[in-house]
XYZ file of C-alpha atoms in Angstrom:
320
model
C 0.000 0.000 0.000
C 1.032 3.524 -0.858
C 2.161 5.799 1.985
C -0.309 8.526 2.256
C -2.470 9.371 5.272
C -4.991 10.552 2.700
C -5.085 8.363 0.077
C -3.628 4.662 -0.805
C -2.353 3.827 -4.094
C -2.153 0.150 -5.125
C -1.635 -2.824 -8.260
C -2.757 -5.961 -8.953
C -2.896 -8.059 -11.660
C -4.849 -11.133 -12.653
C -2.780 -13.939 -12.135
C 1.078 -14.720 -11.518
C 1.754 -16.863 -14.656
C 1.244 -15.297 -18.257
C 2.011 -17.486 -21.263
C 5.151 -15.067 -23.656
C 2.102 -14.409 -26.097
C -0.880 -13.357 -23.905
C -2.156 -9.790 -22.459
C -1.070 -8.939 -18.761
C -4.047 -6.571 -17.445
C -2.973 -4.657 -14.761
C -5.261 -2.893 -12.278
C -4.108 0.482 -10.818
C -6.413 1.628 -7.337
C -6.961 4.819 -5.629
C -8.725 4.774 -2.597
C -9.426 7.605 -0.604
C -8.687 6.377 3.070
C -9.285 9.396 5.088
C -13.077 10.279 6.825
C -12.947 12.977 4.095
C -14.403 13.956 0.878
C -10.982 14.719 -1.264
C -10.285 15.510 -4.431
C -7.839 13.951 -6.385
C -6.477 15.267 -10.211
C -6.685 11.935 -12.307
C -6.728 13.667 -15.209
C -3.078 13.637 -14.081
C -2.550 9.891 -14.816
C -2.571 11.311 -18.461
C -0.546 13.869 -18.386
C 2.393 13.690 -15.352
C 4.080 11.098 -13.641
C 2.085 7.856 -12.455
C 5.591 5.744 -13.394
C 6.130 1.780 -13.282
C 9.318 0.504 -12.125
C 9.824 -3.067 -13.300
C 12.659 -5.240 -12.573
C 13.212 -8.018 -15.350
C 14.357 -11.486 -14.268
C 17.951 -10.922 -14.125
C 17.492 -7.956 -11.992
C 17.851 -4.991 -14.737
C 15.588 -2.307 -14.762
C 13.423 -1.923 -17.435
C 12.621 2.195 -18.175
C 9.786 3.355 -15.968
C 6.961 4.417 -18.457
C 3.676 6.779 -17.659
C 0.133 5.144 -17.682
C -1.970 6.937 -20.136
C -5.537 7.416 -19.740
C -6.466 7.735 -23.113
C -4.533 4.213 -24.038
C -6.023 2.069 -21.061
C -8.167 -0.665 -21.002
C -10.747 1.963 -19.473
C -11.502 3.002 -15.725
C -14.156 2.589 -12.624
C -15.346 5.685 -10.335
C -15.662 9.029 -10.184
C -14.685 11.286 -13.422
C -11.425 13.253 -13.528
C -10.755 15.383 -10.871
C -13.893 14.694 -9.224
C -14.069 14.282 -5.350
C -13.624 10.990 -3.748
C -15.801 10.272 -0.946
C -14.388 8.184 2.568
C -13.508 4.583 0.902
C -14.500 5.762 -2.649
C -11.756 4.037 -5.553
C -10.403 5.269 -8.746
C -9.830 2.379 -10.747
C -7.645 1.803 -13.872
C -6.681 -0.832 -16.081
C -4.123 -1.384 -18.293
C -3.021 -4.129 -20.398
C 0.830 -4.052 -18.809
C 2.592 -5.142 -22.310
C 1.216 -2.073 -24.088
C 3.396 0.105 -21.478
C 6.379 -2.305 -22.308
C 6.466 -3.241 -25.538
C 10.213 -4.529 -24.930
C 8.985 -7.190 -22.791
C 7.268 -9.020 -25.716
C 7.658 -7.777 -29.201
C 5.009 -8.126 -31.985
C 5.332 -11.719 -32.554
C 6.849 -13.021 -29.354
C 9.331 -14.683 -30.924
C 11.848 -12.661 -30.214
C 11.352 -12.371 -26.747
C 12.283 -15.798 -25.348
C 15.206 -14.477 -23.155
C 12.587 -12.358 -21.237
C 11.202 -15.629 -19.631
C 11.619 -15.575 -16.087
C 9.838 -13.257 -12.790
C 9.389 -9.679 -12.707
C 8.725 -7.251 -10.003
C 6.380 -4.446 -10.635
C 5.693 -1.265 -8.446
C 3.877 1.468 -9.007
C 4.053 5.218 -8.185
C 1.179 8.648 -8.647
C 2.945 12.010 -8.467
C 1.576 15.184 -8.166
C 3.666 18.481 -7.275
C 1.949 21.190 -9.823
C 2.567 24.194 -7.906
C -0.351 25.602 -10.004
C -2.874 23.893 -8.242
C -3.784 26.113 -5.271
C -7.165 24.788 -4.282
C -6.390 22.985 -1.045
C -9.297 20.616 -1.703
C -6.978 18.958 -4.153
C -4.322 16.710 -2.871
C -0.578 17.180 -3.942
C 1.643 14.575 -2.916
C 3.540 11.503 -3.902
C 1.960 7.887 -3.357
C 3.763 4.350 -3.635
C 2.227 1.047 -4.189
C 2.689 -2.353 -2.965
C 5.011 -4.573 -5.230
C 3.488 -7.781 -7.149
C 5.392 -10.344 -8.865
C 4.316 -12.117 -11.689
C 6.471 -14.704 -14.355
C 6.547 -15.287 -17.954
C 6.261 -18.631 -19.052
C 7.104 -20.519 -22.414
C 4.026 -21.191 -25.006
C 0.436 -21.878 -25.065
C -1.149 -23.815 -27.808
C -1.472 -20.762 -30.413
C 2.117 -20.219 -29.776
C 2.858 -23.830 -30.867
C 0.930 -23.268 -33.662
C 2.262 -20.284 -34.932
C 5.580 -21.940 -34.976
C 4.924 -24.901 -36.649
C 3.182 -22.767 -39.372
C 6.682 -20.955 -39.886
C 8.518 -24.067 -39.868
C 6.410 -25.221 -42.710
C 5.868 -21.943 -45.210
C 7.845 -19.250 -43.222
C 10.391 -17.608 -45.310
C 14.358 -18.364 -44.525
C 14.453 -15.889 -41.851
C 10.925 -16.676 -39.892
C 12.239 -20.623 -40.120
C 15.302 -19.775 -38.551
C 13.924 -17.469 -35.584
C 11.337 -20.542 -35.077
C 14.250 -23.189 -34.963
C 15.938 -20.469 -32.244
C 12.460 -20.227 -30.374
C 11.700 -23.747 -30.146
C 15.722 -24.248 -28.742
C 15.599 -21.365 -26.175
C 11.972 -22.327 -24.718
C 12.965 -25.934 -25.135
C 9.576 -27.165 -27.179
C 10.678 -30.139 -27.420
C 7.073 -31.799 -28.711
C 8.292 -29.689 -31.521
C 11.558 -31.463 -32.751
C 9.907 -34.179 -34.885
C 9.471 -30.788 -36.792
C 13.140 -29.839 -36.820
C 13.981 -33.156 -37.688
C 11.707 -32.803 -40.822
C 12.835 -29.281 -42.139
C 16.487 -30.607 -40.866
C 16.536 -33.601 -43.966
C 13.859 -31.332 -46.852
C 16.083 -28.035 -46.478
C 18.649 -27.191 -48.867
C 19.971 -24.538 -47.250
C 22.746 -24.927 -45.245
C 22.147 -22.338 -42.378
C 18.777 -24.031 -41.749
C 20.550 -27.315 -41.501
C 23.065 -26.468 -39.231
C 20.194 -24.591 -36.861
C 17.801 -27.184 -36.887
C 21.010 -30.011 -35.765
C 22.220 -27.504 -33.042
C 18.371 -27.817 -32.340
C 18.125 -31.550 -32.161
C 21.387 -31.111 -30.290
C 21.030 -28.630 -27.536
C 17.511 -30.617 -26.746
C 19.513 -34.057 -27.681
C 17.134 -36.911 -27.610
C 18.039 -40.753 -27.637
C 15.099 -41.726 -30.118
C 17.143 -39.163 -32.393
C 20.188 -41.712 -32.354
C 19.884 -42.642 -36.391
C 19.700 -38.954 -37.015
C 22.956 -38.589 -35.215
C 24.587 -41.116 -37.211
C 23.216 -39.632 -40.407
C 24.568 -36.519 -39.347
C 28.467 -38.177 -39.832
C 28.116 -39.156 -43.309
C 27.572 -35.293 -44.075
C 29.598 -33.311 -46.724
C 29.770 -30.558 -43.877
C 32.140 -30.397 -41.178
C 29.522 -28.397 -38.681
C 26.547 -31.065 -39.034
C 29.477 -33.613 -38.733
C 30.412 -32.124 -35.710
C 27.105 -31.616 -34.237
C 26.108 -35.089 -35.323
C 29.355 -36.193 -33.197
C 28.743 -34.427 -29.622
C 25.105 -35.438 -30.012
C 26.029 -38.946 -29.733
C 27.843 -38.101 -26.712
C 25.054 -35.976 -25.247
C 22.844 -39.069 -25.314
C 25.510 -41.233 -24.253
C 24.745 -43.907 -26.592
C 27.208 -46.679 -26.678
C 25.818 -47.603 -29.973
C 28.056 -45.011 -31.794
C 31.330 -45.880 -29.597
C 32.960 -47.635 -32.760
C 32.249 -44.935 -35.198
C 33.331 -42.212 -32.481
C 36.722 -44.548 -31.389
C 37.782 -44.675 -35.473
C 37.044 -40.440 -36.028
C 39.603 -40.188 -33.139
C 42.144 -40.599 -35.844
C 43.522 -37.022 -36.281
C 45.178 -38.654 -39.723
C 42.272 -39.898 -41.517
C 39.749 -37.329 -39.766
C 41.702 -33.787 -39.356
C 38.830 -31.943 -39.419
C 36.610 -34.094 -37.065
C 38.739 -35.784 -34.294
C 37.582 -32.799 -31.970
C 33.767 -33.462 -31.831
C 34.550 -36.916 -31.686
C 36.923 -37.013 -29.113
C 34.596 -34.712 -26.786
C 31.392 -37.106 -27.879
C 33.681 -40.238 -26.150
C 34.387 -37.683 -22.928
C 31.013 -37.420 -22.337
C 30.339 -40.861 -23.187
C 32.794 -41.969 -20.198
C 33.449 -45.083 -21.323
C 36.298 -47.065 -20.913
C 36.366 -48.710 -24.492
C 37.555 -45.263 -25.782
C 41.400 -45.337 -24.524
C 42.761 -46.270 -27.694
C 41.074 -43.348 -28.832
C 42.419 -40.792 -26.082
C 45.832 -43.095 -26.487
C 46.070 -42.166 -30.382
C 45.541 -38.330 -30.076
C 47.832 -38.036 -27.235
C 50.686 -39.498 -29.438
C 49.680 -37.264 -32.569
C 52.508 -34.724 -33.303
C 48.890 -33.099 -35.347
C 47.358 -32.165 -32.750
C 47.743 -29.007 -30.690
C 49.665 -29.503 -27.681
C 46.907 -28.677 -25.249
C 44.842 -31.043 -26.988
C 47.309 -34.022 -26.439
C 47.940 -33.067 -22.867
C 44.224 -33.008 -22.337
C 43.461 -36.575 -23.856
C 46.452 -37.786 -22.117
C 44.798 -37.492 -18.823
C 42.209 -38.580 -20.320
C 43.668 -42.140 -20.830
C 45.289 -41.974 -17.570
C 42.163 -41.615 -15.482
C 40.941 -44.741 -17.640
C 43.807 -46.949 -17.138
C 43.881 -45.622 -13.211
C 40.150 -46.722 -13.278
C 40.903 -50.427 -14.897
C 43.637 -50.782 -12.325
C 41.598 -50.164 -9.762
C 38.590 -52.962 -10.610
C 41.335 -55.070 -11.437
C 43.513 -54.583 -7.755
């Protein structure tokens, strides 16, 4: 509640979870709280300072912005600058994206990295030294502070996506392939895997396998395998540290023979950190041949050498 003797000033809105793509209405309150008939200059909210602070989810402050009368949802009680009887309200609501826009874009889809909590107060100042009647009040009130969190999709959202991964143009299909990654819709990657093998372009290739990567799945293991055979050293790659992202033992001879920084100088790397992950023993020959390869950066060979050691210190050990 606000801080005035005379009046209280307070928020609420209608529930503490909104979907990215949905309207956040936002109530604003006046209530006189004195045993007196006072007057109050709401015509103010439209032209002076009623100001939001919001703090976004990593604790930044988003710029305060003014309601506007003439832009909200509409309002309950008295006209402007009419007098407020003992308990009387001055209500106002707002839909809370319209007064930040940078919250959730047209679209939503570029607005996954504003997931997360936000804290919202409000403030109603009035110092205009031009009001001398003293049945007006001039003063400063503060609200109480809500909370309320943005969550990943609802069904339209879904749907709006899969229609861009279908007949979007290059750019809309890649921004879907990054929304689906950063609010992790996974029901969505037997779509990725579709527009992943009917592409031909290569950037959409390469996002939709760091898609089927990032949210690595083991039913995608054949996809991963695919992914090896290809004429391109990133879906090779990605193909290669999904395998060890599942941690399917399936792929441990295929991953032990691209550990040969001879026959596979461009692809030992993935590889070799697809068996790391793996953490399987079966893969010291692997860790064994790149620590002995005068091609291979020095760190590198250092770093697969210990690799093999803590595997032969580990068969020891069972052995002892």
């Amino acid at each position: 509640m606000g801080q005035n003797v005379d009046f209280e000033l307070s928020i609420t809105i209608n529930k503490s979870n909104y979907f990215i793509n949905e309207p956040i209405y936002l109530t604003v309150t006046i209530l006189n709280s004195s045993l007196e008939s006072k007057q109050i200059v709401t015509s103010m909210l439209s032209e002076y300072n009623v100001g939001v602070d919001l703090l976004g989810p990593n604790g930044s402050y988003l710029k305060s912005q003014r309601f506007m009368i003439n832009d909200s949802i509409g309002h309950q009680g008295p006209f402007a600058d009419s007098t407020l009887e003992p308990g009387e309200t001055y209500v106002v609501e707002h839909n809370l994206v319209n007064l930040f826009p940078q919250i959730i874009p047209e679209g939503g889809f570029h607005s996954i990295d504003s997931l997360g909590t936000y804290t919202l107060q409000c403030k109603y100042v009035n110092t205009i030294d031009s009001i001398k009647n003293n049945e007006y009040w001039v003063g400063e009130m503060l609200s109480n502070s809500i909370q309320f969190e943005l969550i990943p999709w609802d069904q339209s959202g879904i749907n709006q996506l899969t229609a861009l991964l279908l007949e979007g143009t290059h750019d809309e299909k890649l921004e879907a392939l990054v929304t689906i990654r950063k609010a992790e819709l996974t029901q969505l990657l037997d779509n990725v895997h579709n527009i992943l093998i009917s592409t031909n372009s290569e950037e959409i290739k390469i996002t939709s396998a760091f898609t089927l990567y990032f949210l690595a799945e083991t039913k995608y293991f054949e996809v991963y395998m695919e992914l090896l055979n290809s004429p391109n050293q990133k879906l090779r790659g990605l193909g290669a540290v999904s395998l060890g992202k599942i941690k399917d033992t399936r792929a441990l001879p295929i991953l032990i023979e691209m550990c040969d920084p001879e026959l596979y100088p461009m692809d030992y790397g993935p590889a070799y950190r697809a068996l790391v992950d793996m953490g399987d023993n079966r893969a010291l020959p692997a860790f064994e041949k790149i620590a002995n390869s005068n091609s291979v950066p020095k760190d590198f060979r250092k770093a697969a050498s210990r690799e093999a050691k803590g595997i032969r210190q580990s068969i020891k050990y069972k052995t002892d």
